[in-house]
Amino acid sequence: MRALVLKEYGRLAVEEVARPRLQPEEVLVRVRACGICGSDVHGMDGSTGRRIPPLIMGHEGAGEIAEVGSAVTGWSPGDRVTFDSTVFCGKCWHCLRGEVNLCEERRVLGVACAEFRRDGAFAEFVAVPARVLYRLPDGLSFDKAAMVEAVSVAVHAVRRTPLESGATVAVVGAGMIGLLVIQVLRTAGCDRIIAIDLDGGRLKRALSLGATSALQAGSGGLAAEVRGLSKGRGADAAFEVVGIAPTVKTAIDCVRKGGSVTLIGNAEKSVELPLQAVVTRQITLIGTCASAGEYPDCLELIASGRVNVTEMISATPPLE
Ligand SMILES: [Zn+2]
Ligand SMILES: [Zn+2]
């Protein structure tokens, strides 16, 4: 099969490689679309150490089943599917609690690090365990379906966050995940969604996708502006979708006393925390990682158009 192989940091090549050999519980998926994740970009240049060449990257895929392993039931060749980028074991303490994103044996497709490697979906075919498969709703295109992983990150983050109806929420960072969080918040019934970003173009998109206000970062005074939009109190919740010190601080500064900050971005390994503000204002900090069973709901959100992913597909190039 043809595959896009990361040969060394900074160099990709389309090559003929052996098809993955199926384990009994796996299926072979003919890849029809695969998203390019920010982590692939930063993995490709070696900056994160999460991709060790040679490797086939790509974990946001959709396609058709080409072959099923001997122990697989309920799936047939031709089925249109997508798959969880997190390959969980299904047996550990966390998996049995439904927290598959916290699985002790967690492997991510298309990732190679010191502990493991697993080839991904920048290829004609990819092998995945049947337990991570999800059926595509009729009429949902492969391109849109390949966006489900990103949508699931947003949906999981919103579900982790205590939100009353009519809440005021700030979203710090209006990149792809931030824009999806905004859309999911809209479907969750939030009254006021305040997008915050440095980039005016992103803020414009945020407004077109459901943010009710857009604030340009960088000039200071953001917290006061947010208070001005929330009866003087501050936002009930904030989502941090960047992961560097200034934006974490902004998110904490923007919420009211007793509010919560949900941390999605993790560009930096560690950041300075305004500890006294968190403690004395009794702010809840919530970490959120990937998703745990939200795929079917996310596929429905995409198929129904309640979450618009078309806006987020900037190009559809071939493997080459
Ligand atoms: Zn990703
Ligand atoms: Zn597990």
PDB file of C-alpha atoms and ligand atoms in Angstrom:
ATOM      1  CA  MET A   1       0.000   0.000   0.000  1.00  0.00           C
ATOM      2  CA  ARG A   2       1.013   3.618  -0.318  1.00  0.00           C
ATOM      3  CA  ALA A   3       1.758   5.546   2.840  1.00  0.00           C
ATOM      4  CA  LEU A   4       3.103   8.911   3.855  1.00  0.00           C
ATOM      5  CA  VAL A   5       6.102   8.011   5.977  1.00  0.00           C
ATOM      6  CA  LEU A   6       7.894  10.350   8.340  1.00  0.00           C
ATOM      7  CA  LYS A   7      11.443   9.354   7.366  1.00  0.00           C
ATOM      8  CA  GLU A   8      13.254  11.720   9.667  1.00  0.00           C
ATOM      9  CA  TYR A   9      12.288  14.937  11.408  1.00  0.00           C
ATOM     10  CA  GLY A  10      11.127  17.417   8.807  1.00  0.00           C
ATOM     11  CA  ARG A  11      11.015  14.916   5.934  1.00  0.00           C
ATOM     12  CA  LEU A  12       7.962  13.002   4.703  1.00  0.00           C
ATOM     13  CA  ALA A  13       7.901  10.640   1.710  1.00  0.00           C
ATOM     14  CA  VAL A  14       5.134   8.736  -0.049  1.00  0.00           C
ATOM     15  CA  GLU A  15       6.290   5.128  -0.226  1.00  0.00           C
ATOM     16  CA  GLU A  16       5.126   1.627  -0.953  1.00  0.00           C
ATOM     17  CA  VAL A  17       4.986  -0.221   2.381  1.00  0.00           C
ATOM     18  CA  ALA A  18       3.540  -3.531   3.567  1.00  0.00           C
ATOM     19  CA  ARG A  19      -0.153  -3.527   4.493  1.00  0.00           C
ATOM     20  CA  PRO A  20      -0.667  -3.809   8.253  1.00  0.00           C
ATOM     21  CA  ARG A  21      -1.091  -7.440   9.303  1.00  0.00           C
ATOM     22  CA  LEU A  22      -4.387  -7.888  11.160  1.00  0.00           C
ATOM     23  CA  GLN A  23      -4.617  -9.163  14.719  1.00  0.00           C
ATOM     24  CA  PRO A  24      -7.756 -11.296  15.297  1.00  0.00           C
ATOM     25  CA  GLU A  25      -9.632  -8.424  17.001  1.00  0.00           C
ATOM     26  CA  GLU A  26      -8.673  -5.790  14.426  1.00  0.00           C
ATOM     27  CA  VAL A  27     -10.200  -4.494  11.199  1.00  0.00           C
ATOM     28  CA  LEU A  28      -8.430  -3.047   8.204  1.00  0.00           C
ATOM     29  CA  VAL A  29      -9.857   0.339   7.224  1.00  0.00           C
ATOM     30  CA  ARG A  30      -9.403   1.774   3.744  1.00  0.00           C
ATOM     31  CA  VAL A  31      -8.697   5.393   4.639  1.00  0.00           C
ATOM     32  CA  ARG A  32     -10.828   7.932   2.751  1.00  0.00           C
ATOM     33  CA  ALA A  33      -9.947  11.014   4.794  1.00  0.00           C
ATOM     34  CA  CYS A  34      -7.593  11.883   7.617  1.00  0.00           C
ATOM     35  CA  GLY A  35      -7.201  15.169   9.439  1.00  0.00           C
ATOM     36  CA  ILE A  36      -3.841  16.774  10.041  1.00  0.00           C
ATOM     37  CA  CYS A  37      -3.562  17.427  13.758  1.00  0.00           C
ATOM     38  CA  GLY A  38      -1.468  20.172  15.299  1.00  0.00           C
ATOM     39  CA  SER A  39       0.327  17.402  17.162  1.00  0.00           C
ATOM     40  CA  ASP A  40       1.371  15.902  13.794  1.00  0.00           C
ATOM     41  CA  VAL A  41       2.826  19.233  12.757  1.00  0.00           C
ATOM     42  CA  HIS A  42       4.755  19.594  16.001  1.00  0.00           C
ATOM     43  CA  GLY A  43       5.638  15.915  15.984  1.00  0.00           C
ATOM     44  CA  MET A  44       6.993  16.091  12.460  1.00  0.00           C
ATOM     45  CA  ASP A  45       9.640  18.654  13.347  1.00  0.00           C
ATOM     46  CA  GLY A  46      10.706  16.701  16.427  1.00  0.00           C
ATOM     47  CA  SER A  47       9.790  19.460  18.855  1.00  0.00           C
ATOM     48  CA  THR A  48       7.511  17.311  21.035  1.00  0.00           C
ATOM     49  CA  GLY A  49       9.320  13.982  20.889  1.00  0.00           C
ATOM     50  CA  ARG A  50       5.943  12.242  20.412  1.00  0.00           C
ATOM     51  CA  ARG A  51       6.768  11.021  16.896  1.00  0.00           C
ATOM     52  CA  ILE A  52       9.841   8.876  16.431  1.00  0.00           C
ATOM     53  CA  PRO A  53      10.672   8.184  12.760  1.00  0.00           C
ATOM     54  CA  PRO A  54      10.183   6.121  10.751  1.00  0.00           C
ATOM     55  CA  LEU A  55       6.438   6.402  11.356  1.00  0.00           C
ATOM     56  CA  ILE A  56       3.128   6.751   9.540  1.00  0.00           C
ATOM     57  CA  MET A  57       1.321   9.557  11.380  1.00  0.00           C
ATOM     58  CA  GLY A  58      -2.386  10.439  11.235  1.00  0.00           C
ATOM     59  CA  HIS A  59      -5.049   9.668  13.854  1.00  0.00           C
ATOM     60  CA  GLU A  60      -8.163  11.545  12.706  1.00  0.00           C
ATOM     61  CA  GLY A  61      -9.386   9.128  10.081  1.00  0.00           C
ATOM     62  CA  ALA A  62     -12.516   7.861   8.400  1.00  0.00           C
ATOM     63  CA  GLY A  63     -13.037   5.246   5.701  1.00  0.00           C
ATOM     64  CA  GLU A  64     -14.516   1.888   4.789  1.00  0.00           C
ATOM     65  CA  ILE A  65     -13.782  -1.479   6.288  1.00  0.00           C
ATOM     66  CA  ALA A  66     -11.729  -3.535   3.837  1.00  0.00           C
ATOM     67  CA  GLU A  67     -11.167  -6.644   5.937  1.00  0.00           C
ATOM     68  CA  VAL A  68     -12.159  -7.935   9.366  1.00  0.00           C
ATOM     69  CA  GLY A  69     -10.025 -10.012  11.735  1.00  0.00           C
ATOM     70  CA  SER A  70     -11.030 -13.560  12.629  1.00  0.00           C
ATOM     71  CA  ALA A  71     -12.435 -12.632  16.062  1.00  0.00           C
ATOM     72  CA  VAL A  72     -14.413  -9.570  14.943  1.00  0.00           C
ATOM     73  CA  THR A  73     -18.210  -9.694  14.988  1.00  0.00           C
ATOM     74  CA  GLY A  74     -20.763  -7.065  13.983  1.00  0.00           C
ATOM     75  CA  TRP A  75     -18.648  -5.404  11.300  1.00  0.00           C
ATOM     76  CA  SER A  76     -18.348  -6.213   7.604  1.00  0.00           C
ATOM     77  CA  PRO A  77     -16.293  -5.088   4.652  1.00  0.00           C
ATOM     78  CA  GLY A  78     -17.819  -1.946   3.130  1.00  0.00           C
ATOM     79  CA  ASP A  79     -19.072  -0.500   6.445  1.00  0.00           C
ATOM     80  CA  ARG A  80     -18.421   3.233   6.634  1.00  0.00           C
ATOM     81  CA  VAL A  81     -16.580   3.987   9.866  1.00  0.00           C
ATOM     82  CA  THR A  82     -14.454   6.303  11.898  1.00  0.00           C
ATOM     83  CA  PHE A  83     -12.381   5.316  14.903  1.00  0.00           C
ATOM     84  CA  ASP A  84     -11.276   6.664  18.234  1.00  0.00           C
ATOM     85  CA  SER A  85      -7.719   7.921  17.983  1.00  0.00           C
ATOM     86  CA  THR A  86      -7.204   6.527  21.468  1.00  0.00           C
ATOM     87  CA  VAL A  87      -6.746   2.786  21.337  1.00  0.00           C
ATOM     88  CA  PHE A  88      -7.827   1.694  24.815  1.00  0.00           C
ATOM     89  CA  CYS A  89      -7.519  -1.797  26.317  1.00  0.00           C
ATOM     90  CA  GLY A  90     -11.137  -2.162  27.458  1.00  0.00           C
ATOM     91  CA  LYS A  91     -10.053  -4.144  30.541  1.00  0.00           C
ATOM     92  CA  CYS A  92      -8.202  -1.905  32.988  1.00  0.00           C
ATOM     93  CA  TRP A  93      -9.710  -0.155  36.026  1.00  0.00           C
ATOM     94  CA  HIS A  94     -10.325   3.074  34.113  1.00  0.00           C
ATOM     95  CA  CYS A  95     -11.737   1.386  31.007  1.00  0.00           C
ATOM     96  CA  LEU A  96     -14.199  -0.566  33.154  1.00  0.00           C
ATOM     97  CA  ARG A  97     -15.395   2.774  34.586  1.00  0.00           C
ATOM     98  CA  GLY A  98     -15.924   4.108  31.085  1.00  0.00           C
ATOM     99  CA  GLU A  99     -12.905   6.402  31.329  1.00  0.00           C
ATOM    100  CA  VAL A 100     -11.303   4.977  28.212  1.00  0.00           C
ATOM    101  CA  ASN A 101      -9.309   8.164  27.651  1.00  0.00           C
ATOM    102  CA  LEU A 102      -7.477   7.384  30.902  1.00  0.00           C
ATOM    103  CA  CYS A 103      -6.723   3.766  29.983  1.00  0.00           C
ATOM    104  CA  GLU A 104      -3.549   2.373  31.545  1.00  0.00           C
ATOM    105  CA  GLU A 105      -2.588   0.863  28.186  1.00  0.00           C
ATOM    106  CA  ARG A 106      -3.545   3.900  26.118  1.00  0.00           C
ATOM    107  CA  ARG A 107      -2.016   4.009  22.667  1.00  0.00           C
ATOM    108  CA  VAL A 108      -2.615   6.744  20.148  1.00  0.00           C
ATOM    109  CA  LEU A 109      -2.709   5.883  16.465  1.00  0.00           C
ATOM    110  CA  GLY A 110       0.089   7.366  14.447  1.00  0.00           C
ATOM    111  CA  VAL A 111       2.190   8.077  17.497  1.00  0.00           C
ATOM    112  CA  ALA A 112       5.546   6.658  18.436  1.00  0.00           C
ATOM    113  CA  CYS A 113       7.279   7.573  21.649  1.00  0.00           C
ATOM    114  CA  ALA A 114       9.697   5.816  23.976  1.00  0.00           C
ATOM    115  CA  GLU A 115       7.061   3.350  25.272  1.00  0.00           C
ATOM    116  CA  PHE A 116       5.251   2.322  22.106  1.00  0.00           C
ATOM    117  CA  ARG A 117       4.639   2.873  18.422  1.00  0.00           C
ATOM    118  CA  ARG A 118       1.496   2.444  16.390  1.00  0.00           C
ATOM    119  CA  ASP A 119       1.249   3.369  12.703  1.00  0.00           C
ATOM    120  CA  GLY A 120      -1.548   5.744  11.745  1.00  0.00           C
ATOM    121  CA  ALA A 121      -3.846   6.683   8.907  1.00  0.00           C
ATOM    122  CA  PHE A 122      -1.766   8.785   6.493  1.00  0.00           C
ATOM    123  CA  ALA A 123      -1.890   5.675   4.322  1.00  0.00           C
ATOM    124  CA  GLU A 124      -4.190   3.663   2.094  1.00  0.00           C
ATOM    125  CA  PHE A 125      -5.017   1.323   4.967  1.00  0.00           C
ATOM    126  CA  VAL A 126      -4.835   1.382   8.732  1.00  0.00           C
ATOM    127  CA  ALA A 127      -5.440  -1.445  11.218  1.00  0.00           C
ATOM    128  CA  VAL A 128      -7.520  -0.624  14.306  1.00  0.00           C
ATOM    129  CA  PRO A 129      -9.135  -2.783  17.001  1.00  0.00           C
ATOM    130  CA  ALA A 130     -12.861  -3.221  16.362  1.00  0.00           C
ATOM    131  CA  ARG A 131     -13.684  -1.868  19.835  1.00  0.00           C
ATOM    132  CA  VAL A 132     -12.682   1.685  18.777  1.00  0.00           C
ATOM    133  CA  LEU A 133     -14.875   1.739  15.634  1.00  0.00           C
ATOM    134  CA  TYR A 134     -17.960   3.910  15.133  1.00  0.00           C
ATOM    135  CA  ARG A 135     -20.431   3.648  12.283  1.00  0.00           C
ATOM    136  CA  LEU A 136     -20.965   6.793  10.179  1.00  0.00           C
ATOM    137  CA  PRO A 137     -24.496   8.160   9.865  1.00  0.00           C
ATOM    138  CA  ASP A 138     -25.835   7.843   6.305  1.00  0.00           C
ATOM    139  CA  GLY A 139     -24.929  10.799   4.159  1.00  0.00           C
ATOM    140  CA  LEU A 140     -22.073  12.009   6.365  1.00  0.00           C
ATOM    141  CA  SER A 141     -19.012  12.539   4.171  1.00  0.00           C
ATOM    142  CA  PHE A 142     -15.647  11.028   5.075  1.00  0.00           C
ATOM    143  CA  ASP A 143     -14.080  14.496   5.136  1.00  0.00           C
ATOM    144  CA  LYS A 144     -16.525  15.713   7.749  1.00  0.00           C
ATOM    145  CA  ALA A 145     -16.341  12.449   9.674  1.00  0.00           C
ATOM    146  CA  ALA A 146     -12.578  12.857   9.977  1.00  0.00           C
ATOM    147  CA  MET A 147     -13.298  15.951  12.081  1.00  0.00           C
ATOM    148  CA  VAL A 148     -15.061  13.935  14.773  1.00  0.00           C
ATOM    149  CA  GLU A 149     -11.977  13.544  16.952  1.00  0.00           C
ATOM    150  CA  ALA A 150     -11.605  17.315  17.251  1.00  0.00           C
ATOM    151  CA  VAL A 151     -15.325  17.708  17.940  1.00  0.00           C
ATOM    152  CA  SER A 152     -15.124  15.031  20.619  1.00  0.00           C
ATOM    153  CA  VAL A 153     -12.375  16.943  22.419  1.00  0.00           C
ATOM    154  CA  ALA A 154     -14.683  19.963  22.568  1.00  0.00           C
ATOM    155  CA  VAL A 155     -17.743  17.964  23.646  1.00  0.00           C
ATOM    156  CA  HIS A 156     -15.812  16.127  26.369  1.00  0.00           C
ATOM    157  CA  ALA A 157     -14.411  19.413  27.695  1.00  0.00           C
ATOM    158  CA  VAL A 158     -17.870  20.995  27.818  1.00  0.00           C
ATOM    159  CA  ARG A 159     -19.315  17.934  29.594  1.00  0.00           C
ATOM    160  CA  ARG A 160     -16.542  18.092  32.190  1.00  0.00           C
ATOM    161  CA  THR A 161     -17.523  21.675  33.012  1.00  0.00           C
ATOM    162  CA  PRO A 162     -20.321  22.587  35.446  1.00  0.00           C
ATOM    163  CA  LEU A 163     -22.599  24.857  33.398  1.00  0.00           C
ATOM    164  CA  GLU A 164     -26.020  26.149  34.330  1.00  0.00           C
ATOM    165  CA  SER A 165     -28.347  27.154  31.531  1.00  0.00           C
ATOM    166  CA  GLY A 166     -27.936  30.800  30.659  1.00  0.00           C
ATOM    167  CA  ALA A 167     -24.283  30.762  31.704  1.00  0.00           C
ATOM    168  CA  THR A 168     -21.713  33.275  30.528  1.00  0.00           C
ATOM    169  CA  VAL A 169     -18.596  31.539  29.244  1.00  0.00           C
ATOM    170  CA  ALA A 170     -15.241  32.820  28.002  1.00  0.00           C
ATOM    171  CA  VAL A 171     -13.215  30.838  25.466  1.00  0.00           C
ATOM    172  CA  VAL A 172      -9.553  31.814  25.423  1.00  0.00           C
ATOM    173  CA  GLY A 173      -8.059  30.831  22.069  1.00  0.00           C
ATOM    174  CA  ALA A 174     -10.163  30.665  18.897  1.00  0.00           C
ATOM    175  CA  GLY A 175      -8.198  28.100  16.900  1.00  0.00           C
ATOM    176  CA  MET A 176      -9.904  24.971  15.667  1.00  0.00           C
ATOM    177  CA  ILE A 177     -10.669  23.434  19.068  1.00  0.00           C
ATOM    178  CA  GLY A 178     -11.695  26.811  20.477  1.00  0.00           C
ATOM    179  CA  LEU A 179     -14.135  27.342  17.613  1.00  0.00           C
ATOM    180  CA  LEU A 180     -15.583  23.885  18.198  1.00  0.00           C
ATOM    181  CA  VAL A 181     -15.936  24.577  21.931  1.00  0.00           C
ATOM    182  CA  ILE A 182     -17.857  27.739  21.040  1.00  0.00           C
ATOM    183  CA  GLN A 183     -20.222  25.780  18.806  1.00  0.00           C
ATOM    184  CA  VAL A 184     -20.755  23.053  21.388  1.00  0.00           C
ATOM    185  CA  LEU A 185     -21.439  25.663  24.089  1.00  0.00           C
ATOM    186  CA  ARG A 186     -24.088  27.137  21.845  1.00  0.00           C
ATOM    187  CA  THR A 187     -25.795  23.749  21.544  1.00  0.00           C
ATOM    188  CA  ALA A 188     -25.519  23.424  25.363  1.00  0.00           C
ATOM    189  CA  GLY A 189     -27.647  26.523  25.894  1.00  0.00           C
ATOM    190  CA  CYS A 190     -25.085  29.085  27.045  1.00  0.00           C
ATOM    191  CA  ASP A 191     -26.431  32.637  26.829  1.00  0.00           C
ATOM    192  CA  ARG A 192     -23.232  34.511  26.360  1.00  0.00           C
ATOM    193  CA  ILE A 193     -20.084  33.136  24.753  1.00  0.00           C
ATOM    194  CA  ILE A 194     -17.090  35.451  24.774  1.00  0.00           C
ATOM    195  CA  ALA A 195     -14.272  34.570  22.377  1.00  0.00           C
ATOM    196  CA  ILE A 196     -10.802  35.863  23.199  1.00  0.00           C
ATOM    197  CA  ASP A 197      -7.867  35.712  20.774  1.00  0.00           C
ATOM    198  CA  LEU A 198      -4.962  37.790  19.484  1.00  0.00           C
ATOM    199  CA  ASP A 199      -6.020  37.326  15.880  1.00  0.00           C
ATOM    200  CA  GLY A 200      -8.835  39.456  14.478  1.00  0.00           C
ATOM    201  CA  GLY A 201      -9.594  36.972  11.685  1.00  0.00           C
ATOM    202  CA  ARG A 202     -10.129  34.170  14.171  1.00  0.00           C
ATOM    203  CA  LEU A 203     -12.394  36.398  16.235  1.00  0.00           C
ATOM    204  CA  LYS A 204     -14.500  37.100  13.171  1.00  0.00           C
ATOM    205  CA  ARG A 205     -14.923  33.375  12.587  1.00  0.00           C
ATOM    206  CA  ALA A 206     -15.758  32.896  16.249  1.00  0.00           C
ATOM    207  CA  LEU A 207     -18.601  35.403  15.906  1.00  0.00           C
ATOM    208  CA  SER A 208     -19.895  33.728  12.755  1.00  0.00           C
ATOM    209  CA  LEU A 209     -19.895  30.343  14.516  1.00  0.00           C
ATOM    210  CA  GLY A 210     -21.806  31.372  17.612  1.00  0.00           C
ATOM    211  CA  ALA A 211     -19.721  33.560  19.912  1.00  0.00           C
ATOM    212  CA  THR A 212     -21.794  36.516  21.145  1.00  0.00           C
ATOM    213  CA  SER A 213     -18.792  38.764  21.830  1.00  0.00           C
ATOM    214  CA  ALA A 214     -15.200  38.830  20.653  1.00  0.00           C
ATOM    215  CA  LEU A 215     -12.380  40.425  22.608  1.00  0.00           C
ATOM    216  CA  GLN A 216      -8.943  41.046  21.192  1.00  0.00           C
ATOM    217  CA  ALA A 217      -6.206  39.943  23.565  1.00  0.00           C
ATOM    218  CA  GLY A 218      -2.902  41.679  23.940  1.00  0.00           C
ATOM    219  CA  SER A 219      -3.992  45.123  25.059  1.00  0.00           C
ATOM    220  CA  GLY A 220      -4.722  44.313  28.729  1.00  0.00           C
ATOM    221  CA  GLY A 221      -7.977  45.006  30.510  1.00  0.00           C
ATOM    222  CA  LEU A 222      -9.585  41.786  29.285  1.00  0.00           C
ATOM    223  CA  ALA A 223     -10.869  40.761  32.699  1.00  0.00           C
ATOM    224  CA  ALA A 224     -12.625  44.110  33.102  1.00  0.00           C
ATOM    225  CA  GLU A 225     -14.182  43.762  29.659  1.00  0.00           C
ATOM    226  CA  VAL A 226     -15.464  40.295  30.554  1.00  0.00           C
ATOM    227  CA  ARG A 227     -16.889  41.617  33.829  1.00  0.00           C
ATOM    228  CA  GLY A 228     -18.610  44.337  31.801  1.00  0.00           C
ATOM    229  CA  LEU A 229     -20.324  41.604  29.801  1.00  0.00           C
ATOM    230  CA  SER A 230     -21.356  39.578  32.871  1.00  0.00           C
ATOM    231  CA  LYS A 231     -23.132  41.913  35.304  1.00  0.00           C
ATOM    232  CA  GLY A 232     -19.823  42.923  36.837  1.00  0.00           C
ATOM    233  CA  ARG A 233     -19.101  39.421  38.147  1.00  0.00           C
ATOM    234  CA  GLY A 234     -16.931  37.701  35.547  1.00  0.00           C
ATOM    235  CA  ALA A 235     -17.689  34.627  33.462  1.00  0.00           C
ATOM    236  CA  ASP A 236     -19.196  31.560  35.106  1.00  0.00           C
ATOM    237  CA  ALA A 237     -16.669  29.385  33.304  1.00  0.00           C
ATOM    238  CA  ALA A 238     -13.704  29.770  31.009  1.00  0.00           C
ATOM    239  CA  PHE A 239     -12.121  27.357  28.557  1.00  0.00           C
ATOM    240  CA  GLU A 240      -8.380  27.662  27.999  1.00  0.00           C
ATOM    241  CA  VAL A 241      -7.509  26.316  24.565  1.00  0.00           C
ATOM    242  CA  VAL A 242      -3.928  27.494  24.114  1.00  0.00           C
ATOM    243  CA  GLY A 243      -1.810  26.231  26.987  1.00  0.00           C
ATOM    244  CA  ILE A 244       0.727  28.960  27.688  1.00  0.00           C
ATOM    245  CA  ALA A 245       1.140  31.089  30.820  1.00  0.00           C
ATOM    246  CA  PRO A 246      -0.492  34.347  29.633  1.00  0.00           C
ATOM    247  CA  THR A 247      -3.643  32.635  28.362  1.00  0.00           C
ATOM    248  CA  VAL A 248      -4.003  30.469  31.465  1.00  0.00           C
ATOM    249  CA  LYS A 249      -3.765  33.649  33.519  1.00  0.00           C
ATOM    250  CA  THR A 250      -6.341  35.343  31.284  1.00  0.00           C
ATOM    251  CA  ALA A 251      -8.757  32.446  31.735  1.00  0.00           C
ATOM    252  CA  ILE A 252      -8.384  32.546  35.510  1.00  0.00           C
ATOM    253  CA  ASP A 253      -8.731  36.346  35.604  1.00  0.00           C
ATOM    254  CA  CYS A 254     -11.913  36.244  33.511  1.00  0.00           C
ATOM    255  CA  VAL A 255     -14.012  33.965  35.707  1.00  0.00           C
ATOM    256  CA  ARG A 256     -16.135  35.062  38.633  1.00  0.00           C
ATOM    257  CA  LYS A 257     -15.582  33.970  42.219  1.00  0.00           C
ATOM    258  CA  GLY A 258     -16.591  30.327  42.474  1.00  0.00           C
ATOM    259  CA  GLY A 259     -16.262  29.875  38.698  1.00  0.00           C
ATOM    260  CA  SER A 260     -14.367  27.201  36.828  1.00  0.00           C
ATOM    261  CA  VAL A 261     -11.563  27.079  34.303  1.00  0.00           C
ATOM    262  CA  THR A 262     -11.382  24.086  31.990  1.00  0.00           C
ATOM    263  CA  LEU A 263      -7.870  23.467  30.713  1.00  0.00           C
ATOM    264  CA  ILE A 264      -7.641  21.966  27.217  1.00  0.00           C
ATOM    265  CA  GLY A 265      -4.529  23.589  25.749  1.00  0.00           C
ATOM    266  CA  ASN A 266      -1.172  22.258  26.800  1.00  0.00           C
ATOM    267  CA  ALA A 267       1.375  23.861  24.536  1.00  0.00           C
ATOM    268  CA  GLU A 268       3.714  24.275  27.518  1.00  0.00           C
ATOM    269  CA  LYS A 269       4.717  21.515  29.901  1.00  0.00           C
ATOM    270  CA  SER A 270       4.248  23.834  32.873  1.00  0.00           C
ATOM    271  CA  VAL A 271       3.060  27.379  33.406  1.00  0.00           C
ATOM    272  CA  GLU A 272       3.049  29.823  36.283  1.00  0.00           C
ATOM    273  CA  LEU A 273      -0.226  29.668  38.184  1.00  0.00           C
ATOM    274  CA  PRO A 274      -1.793  32.684  39.971  1.00  0.00           C
ATOM    275  CA  LEU A 275      -2.269  30.499  43.022  1.00  0.00           C
ATOM    276  CA  GLN A 276      -3.737  33.057  45.412  1.00  0.00           C
ATOM    277  CA  ALA A 277      -6.341  34.136  42.876  1.00  0.00           C
ATOM    278  CA  VAL A 278      -7.412  30.517  42.405  1.00  0.00           C
ATOM    279  CA  VAL A 279      -7.536  29.759  46.130  1.00  0.00           C
ATOM    280  CA  THR A 280      -9.067  32.951  47.496  1.00  0.00           C
ATOM    281  CA  ARG A 281     -11.618  33.256  44.696  1.00  0.00           C
ATOM    282  CA  GLN A 282     -12.411  29.534  45.038  1.00  0.00           C
ATOM    283  CA  ILE A 283     -11.935  28.741  41.390  1.00  0.00           C
ATOM    284  CA  THR A 284     -12.219  25.170  40.171  1.00  0.00           C
ATOM    285  CA  LEU A 285      -9.535  24.063  37.698  1.00  0.00           C
ATOM    286  CA  ILE A 286     -10.552  21.188  35.454  1.00  0.00           C
ATOM    287  CA  GLY A 287      -8.238  19.178  33.238  1.00  0.00           C
ATOM    288  CA  THR A 288      -9.742  17.426  30.236  1.00  0.00           C
ATOM    289  CA  CYS A 289      -8.155  14.957  27.859  1.00  0.00           C
ATOM    290  CA  ALA A 290      -9.395  13.568  24.532  1.00  0.00           C
ATOM    291  CA  SER A 291     -12.846  11.998  24.939  1.00  0.00           C
ATOM    292  CA  ALA A 292     -14.537   9.013  26.523  1.00  0.00           C
ATOM    293  CA  GLY A 293     -17.457   7.669  24.544  1.00  0.00           C
ATOM    294  CA  GLU A 294     -18.684  10.937  23.023  1.00  0.00           C
ATOM    295  CA  TYR A 295     -18.127   9.884  19.384  1.00  0.00           C
ATOM    296  CA  PRO A 296     -21.713   8.819  18.534  1.00  0.00           C
ATOM    297  CA  ASP A 297     -23.132  12.107  19.842  1.00  0.00           C
ATOM    298  CA  CYS A 298     -20.439  14.046  18.001  1.00  0.00           C
ATOM    299  CA  LEU A 299     -21.162  12.277  14.704  1.00  0.00           C
ATOM    300  CA  GLU A 300     -24.811  13.260  15.177  1.00  0.00           C
ATOM    301  CA  LEU A 301     -23.858  16.887  15.903  1.00  0.00           C
ATOM    302  CA  ILE A 302     -21.801  16.984  12.696  1.00  0.00           C
ATOM    303  CA  ALA A 303     -24.328  15.130  10.530  1.00  0.00           C
ATOM    304  CA  SER A 304     -27.180  17.390  11.658  1.00  0.00           C
ATOM    305  CA  GLY A 305     -25.090  20.504  11.008  1.00  0.00           C
ATOM    306  CA  ARG A 306     -25.497  21.716  14.596  1.00  0.00           C
ATOM    307  CA  VAL A 307     -21.719  21.761  14.687  1.00  0.00           C
ATOM    308  CA  ASN A 308     -20.300  23.176  11.471  1.00  0.00           C
ATOM    309  CA  VAL A 309     -17.002  21.498  10.581  1.00  0.00           C
ATOM    310  CA  THR A 310     -16.978  22.538   6.920  1.00  0.00           C
ATOM    311  CA  GLU A 311     -15.658  25.926   8.004  1.00  0.00           C
ATOM    312  CA  MET A 312     -12.665  24.234   9.563  1.00  0.00           C
ATOM    313  CA  ILE A 313     -11.469  22.261   6.551  1.00  0.00           C
ATOM    314  CA  SER A 314      -8.965  24.590   4.907  1.00  0.00           C
ATOM    315  CA  ALA A 315      -7.714  22.225   2.202  1.00  0.00           C
ATOM    316  CA  THR A 316      -8.260  18.645   1.003  1.00  0.00           C
ATOM    317  CA  PRO A 317      -4.979  17.503  -0.584  1.00  0.00           C
ATOM    318  CA  PRO A 318      -4.210  13.935  -1.737  1.00  0.00           C
ATOM    319  CA  LEU A 319      -1.768  11.755   0.192  1.00  0.00           C
ATOM    320  CA  GLU A 320       1.051  12.820  -2.156  1.00  0.00           C
TER     321      GLU A 320
HETATM  322 ZN    ZN B   1      -4.957  15.126  17.343  1.00  0.00          ZN
HETATM  323 ZN    ZN B   2      -7.752   0.314  29.619  1.00  0.00          ZN
END
